[in-house]
Coordinates of C-alpha atoms in Angstrom, one line a residue:
X1 CA 40.9 -21.8 14.1
X2 CA 37.2 -21.7 13.0
X3 CA 34.3 -22.3 15.3
X4 CA 30.9 -23.5 14.1
X5 CA 27.7 -23.7 16.1
X6 CA 24.5 -25.5 15.3
X7 CA 21.0 -24.4 15.9
X8 CA 19.5 -26.6 18.7
X9 CA 16.9 -29.1 17.6
X10 CA 13.4 -27.8 17.9
X11 CA 14.3 -24.1 17.5
X12 CA 14.2 -21.7 14.6
X13 CA 17.1 -19.6 13.2
X14 CA 16.0 -16.5 11.4
X15 CA 17.5 -15.7 8.0
X16 CA 16.2 -12.4 6.7
X17 CA 18.1 -9.5 5.1
X18 CA 18.7 -7.0 7.8
X19 CA 21.8 -5.1 6.5
X20 CA 19.9 -2.2 5.0
X21 CA 16.8 -0.3 5.9
X22 CA 14.1 1.9 4.5
X23 CA 12.7 3.4 7.7
X24 CA 13.9 4.4 11.1
X25 CA 12.0 5.5 14.2
X26 CA 12.1 5.7 18.0
X27 CA 10.0 5.5 21.1
X28 CA 11.0 6.5 24.7
X29 CA 12.8 3.1 25.2
X30 CA 13.7 1.8 21.8
X31 CA 15.2 2.7 18.4
X32 CA 13.8 0.9 15.4
X33 CA 15.0 0.2 11.8
X34 CA 12.8 -1.5 9.3
X35 CA 12.8 -2.8 5.7
X36 CA 10.3 -4.9 3.7
X37 CA 11.2 -8.1 5.6
X38 CA 11.0 -6.9 9.2
X39 CA 12.1 -4.6 12.0
X40 CA 15.2 -4.4 14.2
X41 CA 14.6 -3.1 17.8
X42 CA 17.4 -1.6 19.8
X43 CA 16.8 -1.4 23.5
X44 CA 18.5 1.8 24.8
X45 CA 18.8 0.6 28.4
X46 CA 20.0 -2.9 27.8
X47 CA 21.9 -2.0 24.6
X48 CA 20.6 -5.1 22.9
X49 CA 19.2 -5.8 19.5
X50 CA 16.0 -7.8 18.8
X51 CA 14.8 -8.8 15.3
X52 CA 11.0 -8.6 14.9
X53 CA 10.1 -10.7 11.9
X54 CA 7.3 -13.0 10.7
X55 CA 9.1 -15.9 12.4
X56 CA 9.4 -14.1 15.8
X57 CA 6.8 -11.5 16.2
X58 CA 5.2 -9.7 13.2
X59 CA 2.2 -10.9 11.3
X60 CA 3.9 -11.2 7.9
X61 CA 6.5 -9.8 5.5
X62 CA 5.9 -7.3 2.8
X63 CA 6.3 -4.0 4.8
X64 CA 5.3 -0.9 2.8
X65 CA 5.5 1.6 5.6
X66 CA 6.7 2.1 9.1
X67 CA 6.4 5.1 11.5
X68 CA 7.0 5.7 15.2
X69 CA 5.8 8.3 17.7
X70 CA 7.9 8.8 20.8
X71 CA 5.3 10.7 22.7
X72 CA 2.6 8.1 22.3
X73 CA 5.3 5.3 22.6
X74 CA 4.0 3.5 19.6
X75 CA 5.1 2.3 16.2
X76 CA 2.9 1.3 13.3
X77 CA 3.9 -1.3 10.7
X78 CA 2.0 -1.2 7.4
X79 CA 1.8 -4.0 4.8
X80 CA 1.1 -4.4 1.1
X81 CA -2.2 -6.1 1.7
X82 CA -3.5 -3.5 4.2
X83 CA -2.6 -5.4 7.3
X84 CA -1.2 -3.4 10.3
X85 CA 0.9 -4.4 13.3
X86 CA 1.1 -2.1 16.3
X87 CA 4.3 -2.1 18.5
X88 CA 3.9 -0.7 22.0
X89 CA 6.1 -0.5 25.1
X90 CA 8.7 -3.2 25.3
X91 CA 8.0 -4.6 21.8
X92 CA 4.4 -5.7 22.7
X93 CA 2.8 -6.3 19.3
X94 CA -0.9 -6.4 18.4
X95 CA -2.5 -6.8 15.0
X96 CA -5.1 -4.5 13.3
X97 CA -6.6 -6.3 10.3
X98 CA -9.4 -3.8 9.6
X99 CA -8.2 -2.8 6.1
X100 CA -7.1 -6.3 5.2
X101 CA -10.5 -7.8 6.1
X102 CA -12.6 -4.9 4.7
X103 CA -14.8 -5.5 1.7
X104 CA -13.2 -2.5 -0.1
X105 CA -12.0 -3.5 -3.6
X106 CA -8.6 -2.2 -4.8
X107 CA -5.0 -1.7 -3.8
X108 CA -5.1 -1.9 0.0
X109 CA -1.4 -1.2 0.5
X110 CA -0.5 1.1 3.4
X111 CA 1.9 3.5 1.6
X112 CA 2.5 6.1 4.4
X113 CA 1.8 6.7 8.1
X114 CA 1.8 10.0 9.9
X115 CA 1.0 11.0 13.5
X116 CA -0.9 14.0 14.8
X117 CA -1.2 14.1 18.6
X118 CA -3.3 11.0 19.5
X119 CA -4.3 10.2 15.9
X120 CA -2.7 8.2 13.2
X121 CA -3.2 9.0 9.5
X122 CA -2.8 6.3 6.9
X123 CA -2.2 6.8 3.2
X124 CA -3.5 3.7 1.3
X125 CA -4.3 2.6 -2.2
X126 CA -8.0 2.8 -1.4
X127 CA -8.0 6.2 0.4
X128 CA -7.3 7.9 3.7
X129 CA -7.9 6.4 7.2
X130 CA -7.8 7.9 10.6
X131 CA -6.9 5.6 13.6
X132 CA -6.8 6.1 17.3
X133 CA -3.2 5.9 18.7
X134 CA -4.6 4.8 22.1
X135 CA -6.8 1.9 20.9
X136 CA -5.6 1.2 17.3
X137 CA -9.2 1.4 16.1
X138 CA -10.3 2.9 12.8
X139 CA -12.1 6.2 13.5
X140 CA -12.8 7.4 9.9
X141 CA -12.3 6.4 6.3
X142 CA -12.8 8.1 3.0
X143 CA -11.8 7.3 -0.6
X144 CA -10.4 10.3 -2.4
X145 CA -12.3 10.9 -5.7
X146 CA -10.9 13.4 -8.1
X147 CA -12.3 14.0 -11.6
X148 CA -14.5 10.9 -11.2
X149 CA -11.6 8.6 -10.3
X150 CA -10.6 7.2 -6.9
X151 CA -7.0 8.1 -6.1
X152 CA -4.1 6.1 -4.7
X153 CA -2.6 8.0 -1.8
X154 CA 1.2 7.7 -1.6
X155 CA 2.3 10.1 1.2
X156 CA 0.3 12.0 3.8
X157 CA 1.1 14.8 6.3
X158 CA -1.2 16.7 8.7
X159 CA -0.1 20.4 8.8
X160 CA -2.1 22.5 11.2
X161 CA -5.8 22.3 10.2
X162 CA -4.9 21.0 6.8
X163 CA -4.0 17.6 5.4
X164 CA -1.5 17.4 2.6
X165 CA -1.1 14.2 0.5
X166 CA 0.0 13.2 -2.9
X167 CA -1.2 10.8 -5.6
X168 CA 0.8 9.6 -8.6
X169 CA -0.4 12.7 -10.5
X170 CA -0.9 15.6 -8.0
X171 CA -0.2 17.0 -4.5
X172 CA -3.5 17.9 -2.7
X173 CA -4.4 19.9 0.4
X174 CA -7.7 19.6 2.2
X175 CA -9.3 20.7 5.5
X176 CA -9.1 18.1 8.2
X177 CA -12.4 19.3 9.7
X178 CA -14.4 18.6 6.5
X179 CA -12.5 15.7 5.0
X180 CA -14.9 13.0 6.1
X181 CA -18.1 15.0 5.8
X182 CA -17.8 17.3 2.9
X183 CA -14.4 16.9 1.2
X184 CA -12.9 19.3 -1.2
X185 CA -9.4 19.2 -2.6
X186 CA -7.0 21.9 -3.8
X187 CA -4.0 21.1 -6.0
X188 CA -0.5 22.3 -5.0
X189 CA 1.7 22.8 -8.1
X190 CA 5.4 21.9 -7.7
X191 CA 8.1 21.7 -10.4
X192 CA 8.7 17.9 -9.8
X193 CA 7.2 14.6 -10.7
X194 CA 4.8 13.7 -7.9
X195 CA 5.3 10.0 -8.3
X196 CA 8.9 10.5 -7.1
X197 CA 7.9 12.1 -3.8
X198 CA 9.2 10.0 -0.9
X199 CA 8.4 12.1 2.2
X200 CA 6.8 15.3 3.5
X201 CA 8.3 17.0 6.5
X202 CA 8.5 20.4 8.3
X203 CA 11.7 22.3 9.2
X204 CA 12.0 25.8 10.6
X205 CA 8.3 26.5 10.0
X206 CA 8.6 25.5 6.3
X207 CA 7.0 22.6 4.6
X208 CA 9.0 20.4 2.3
X209 CA 8.5 17.6 -0.2
X210 CA 11.5 15.3 -0.5
X211 CA 11.6 13.6 -3.9
X212 CA 13.8 11.1 -5.6

């Protein structure tokens, strides 16, 4: 025997692909999984799943990055047009459209997000941004110019007093303390195609670049 149910008149039924994911993350209360269409939130205490999509909560589709920080109890959703959504607490969502609404010309996609204490580092097509985890406000911004050309930043990772990031052609390291005032960049040579790098991470006091 088959049973069918209808969506009540006046309500929405969400139909978005949520069977595979590109990013996972967690806060003190929730576990998250995300893909380009939206985010699934799993409540540890209630053991329930809530989809966060354009229909129900998020600003839009077209996710290009997603990262959580359990200590700050926050997740950042980055989009292909530079828009940002901030998820706090019990899935309380606010929007940060500073990049989207900026007069900067170019690829505003948010390609990667990384946390350092109470700061959020963003890798975008127009450069590097630093946000406050407490307020979500943009603290600093700089384009990355190398050999006379502005660079698209694909991945970013704060390591001690240094910031490591990659473009389609190189991996760079720079000092965090001088990045926004007097930037200088040093190339890190690796035996791999930098366009295929998907993630930077630390393990056992070693720094790794994970590539496809």
